[in-house]
mmCIF file of C-alpha atoms in Angstrom:
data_model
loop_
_atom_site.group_PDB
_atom_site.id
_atom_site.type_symbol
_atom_site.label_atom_id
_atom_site.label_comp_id
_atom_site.label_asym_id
_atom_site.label_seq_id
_atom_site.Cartn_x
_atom_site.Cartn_y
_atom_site.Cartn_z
ATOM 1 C CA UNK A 576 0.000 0.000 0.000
ATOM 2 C CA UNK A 577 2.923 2.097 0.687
ATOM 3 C CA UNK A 578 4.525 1.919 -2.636
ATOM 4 C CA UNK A 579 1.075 3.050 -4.269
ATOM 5 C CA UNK A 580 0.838 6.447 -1.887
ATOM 6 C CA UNK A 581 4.539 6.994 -2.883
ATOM 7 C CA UNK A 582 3.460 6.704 -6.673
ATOM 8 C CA UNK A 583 0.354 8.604 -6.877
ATOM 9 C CA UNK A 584 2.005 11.619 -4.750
ATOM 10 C CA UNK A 585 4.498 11.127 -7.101
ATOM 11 C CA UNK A 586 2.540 11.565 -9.906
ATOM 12 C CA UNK A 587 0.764 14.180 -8.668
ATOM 13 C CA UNK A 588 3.368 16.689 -8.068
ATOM 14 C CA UNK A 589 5.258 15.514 -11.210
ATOM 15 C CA UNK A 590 2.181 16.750 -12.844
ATOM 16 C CA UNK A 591 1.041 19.845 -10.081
ATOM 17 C CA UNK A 592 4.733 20.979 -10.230
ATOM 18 C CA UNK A 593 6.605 20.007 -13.364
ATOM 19 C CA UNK A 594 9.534 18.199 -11.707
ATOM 20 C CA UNK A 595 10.336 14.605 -12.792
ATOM 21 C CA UNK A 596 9.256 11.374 -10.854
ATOM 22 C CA UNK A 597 12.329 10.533 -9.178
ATOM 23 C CA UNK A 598 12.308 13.794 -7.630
ATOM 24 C CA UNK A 599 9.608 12.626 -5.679
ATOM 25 C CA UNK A 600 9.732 9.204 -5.853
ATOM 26 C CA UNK A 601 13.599 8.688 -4.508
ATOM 27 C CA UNK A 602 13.080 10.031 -1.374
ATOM 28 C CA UNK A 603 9.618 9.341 -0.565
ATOM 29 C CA UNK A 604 11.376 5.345 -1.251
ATOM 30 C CA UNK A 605 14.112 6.432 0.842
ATOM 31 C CA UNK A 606 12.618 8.289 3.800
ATOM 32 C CA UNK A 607 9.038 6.593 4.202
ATOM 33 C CA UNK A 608 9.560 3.085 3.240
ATOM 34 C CA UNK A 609 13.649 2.761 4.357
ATOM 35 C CA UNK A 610 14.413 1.612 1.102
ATOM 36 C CA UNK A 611 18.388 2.072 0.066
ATOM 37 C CA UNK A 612 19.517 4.510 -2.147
ATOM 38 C CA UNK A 613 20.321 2.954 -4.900
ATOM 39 C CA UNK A 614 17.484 0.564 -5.231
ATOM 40 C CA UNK A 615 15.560 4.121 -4.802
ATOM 41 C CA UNK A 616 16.927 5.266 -7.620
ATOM 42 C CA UNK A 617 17.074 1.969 -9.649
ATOM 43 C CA UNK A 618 13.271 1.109 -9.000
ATOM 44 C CA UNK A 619 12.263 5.018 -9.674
ATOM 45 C CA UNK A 620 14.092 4.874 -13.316
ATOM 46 C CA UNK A 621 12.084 1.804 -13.667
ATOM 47 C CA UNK A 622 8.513 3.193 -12.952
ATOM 48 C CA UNK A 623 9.472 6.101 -14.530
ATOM 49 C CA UNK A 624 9.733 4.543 -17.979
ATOM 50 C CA UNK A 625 6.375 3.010 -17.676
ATOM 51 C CA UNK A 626 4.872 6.253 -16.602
ATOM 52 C CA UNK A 627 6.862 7.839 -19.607
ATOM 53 C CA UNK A 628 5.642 5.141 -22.225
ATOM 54 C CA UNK A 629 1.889 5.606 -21.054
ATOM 55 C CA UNK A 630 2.346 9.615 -21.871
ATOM 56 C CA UNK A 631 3.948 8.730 -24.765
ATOM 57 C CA UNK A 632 1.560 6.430 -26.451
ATOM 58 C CA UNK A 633 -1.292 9.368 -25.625
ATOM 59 C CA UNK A 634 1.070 12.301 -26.932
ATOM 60 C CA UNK A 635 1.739 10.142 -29.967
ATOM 61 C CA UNK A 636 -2.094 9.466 -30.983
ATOM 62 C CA UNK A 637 -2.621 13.012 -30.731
ATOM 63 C CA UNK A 638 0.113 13.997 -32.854
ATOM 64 C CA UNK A 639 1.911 15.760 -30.420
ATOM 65 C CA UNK A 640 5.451 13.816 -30.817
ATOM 66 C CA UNK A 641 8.438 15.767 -32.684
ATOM 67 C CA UNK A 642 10.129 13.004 -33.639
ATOM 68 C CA UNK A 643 13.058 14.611 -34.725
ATOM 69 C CA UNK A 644 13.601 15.825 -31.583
ATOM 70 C CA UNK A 645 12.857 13.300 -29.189
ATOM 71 C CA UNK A 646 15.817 12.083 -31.007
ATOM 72 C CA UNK A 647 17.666 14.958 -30.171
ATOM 73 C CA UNK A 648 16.904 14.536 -26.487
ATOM 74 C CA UNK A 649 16.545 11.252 -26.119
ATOM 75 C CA UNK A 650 20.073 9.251 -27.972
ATOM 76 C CA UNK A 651 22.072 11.649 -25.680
ATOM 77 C CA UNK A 652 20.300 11.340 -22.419
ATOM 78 C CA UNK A 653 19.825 7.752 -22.987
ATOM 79 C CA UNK A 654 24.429 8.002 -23.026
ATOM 80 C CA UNK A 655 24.499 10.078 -20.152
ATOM 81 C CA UNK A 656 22.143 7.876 -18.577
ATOM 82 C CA UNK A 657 24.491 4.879 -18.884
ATOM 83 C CA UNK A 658 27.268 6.961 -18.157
ATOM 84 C CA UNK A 659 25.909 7.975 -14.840
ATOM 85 C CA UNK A 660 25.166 4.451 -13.805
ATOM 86 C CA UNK A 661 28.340 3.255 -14.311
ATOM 87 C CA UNK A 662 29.334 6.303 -12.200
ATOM 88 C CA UNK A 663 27.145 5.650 -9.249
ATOM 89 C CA UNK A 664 27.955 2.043 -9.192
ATOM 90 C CA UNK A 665 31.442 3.152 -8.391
ATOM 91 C CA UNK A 666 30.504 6.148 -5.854
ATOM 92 C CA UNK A 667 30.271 5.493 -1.751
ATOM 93 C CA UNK A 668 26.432 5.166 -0.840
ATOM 94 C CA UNK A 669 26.780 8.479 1.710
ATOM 95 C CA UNK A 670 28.597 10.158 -1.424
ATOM 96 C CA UNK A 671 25.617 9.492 -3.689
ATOM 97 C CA UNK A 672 23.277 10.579 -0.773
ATOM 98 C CA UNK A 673 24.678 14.041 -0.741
ATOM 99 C CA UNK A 674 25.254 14.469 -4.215
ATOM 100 C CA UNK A 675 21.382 13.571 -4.353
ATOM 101 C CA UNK A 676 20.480 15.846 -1.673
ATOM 102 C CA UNK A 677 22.479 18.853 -3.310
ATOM 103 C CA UNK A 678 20.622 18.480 -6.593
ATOM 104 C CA UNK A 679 17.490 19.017 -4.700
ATOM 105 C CA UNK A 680 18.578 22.105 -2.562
ATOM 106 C CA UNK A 681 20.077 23.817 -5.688
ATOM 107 C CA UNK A 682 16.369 22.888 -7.337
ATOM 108 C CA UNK A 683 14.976 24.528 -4.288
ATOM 109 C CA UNK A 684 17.294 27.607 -3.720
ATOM 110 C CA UNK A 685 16.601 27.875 -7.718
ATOM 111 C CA UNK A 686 12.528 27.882 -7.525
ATOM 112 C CA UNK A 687 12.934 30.406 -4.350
ATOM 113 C CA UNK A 688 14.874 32.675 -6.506
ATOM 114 C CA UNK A 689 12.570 32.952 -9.881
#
């Protein structure tokens, strides 16, 4: 039951606020259900890319898709992606943890500041 409240908050500030899954789904994982980081993250990627398929498929019968590019986008961040998992699988768990955590306060000190 716990893993359902974490995704529907998720999804609903992924969709209230703009930011991306993980940002709500890694340390909802982390904090609320005690999972370790880097299943957190691992698992999150993973629901993530069914949540990302379902919009997808209902951008794509609407017409909405640039094709061209969601190339653009999507070959390079699908490098840097395996790029930064090789990366993490080589960084100290309490290294990830507060790499994690600054991305969030620089998103926060970011959104206080517009």
């Amino acid at each position: 039951m716990r893993l359902i409240l974490i995704g529907l908050a998720a999804g609903f500030f992924s969709a209230l606020l703009g930011v991306g899954g993980g940002t709500v789904i890694v340390p909802l994982l982390v904090i609320t259900a005690r999972w370790e980081l880097r299943s957190a993250i691992a698992t999150s990627l993973a629901a993530i890319g069914i949540t990302a398929t379902a919009g997808f498929a209902v951008y794509l019968f609407h017409g909405d898709v640039q094709a061209d590019y969601a190339a653009l986008l999507g070959f390079p961040a699908a490098a840097g992606a395996l790029g930064g998992t090789a990366l993490q699988q080589r960084l100290r768990t309490r290294t990830l943890s507060y790499a994690f955590a600054a991305l969030l306060v620089g998103i926060a000190v970011d959104l206080f500041l517009k």
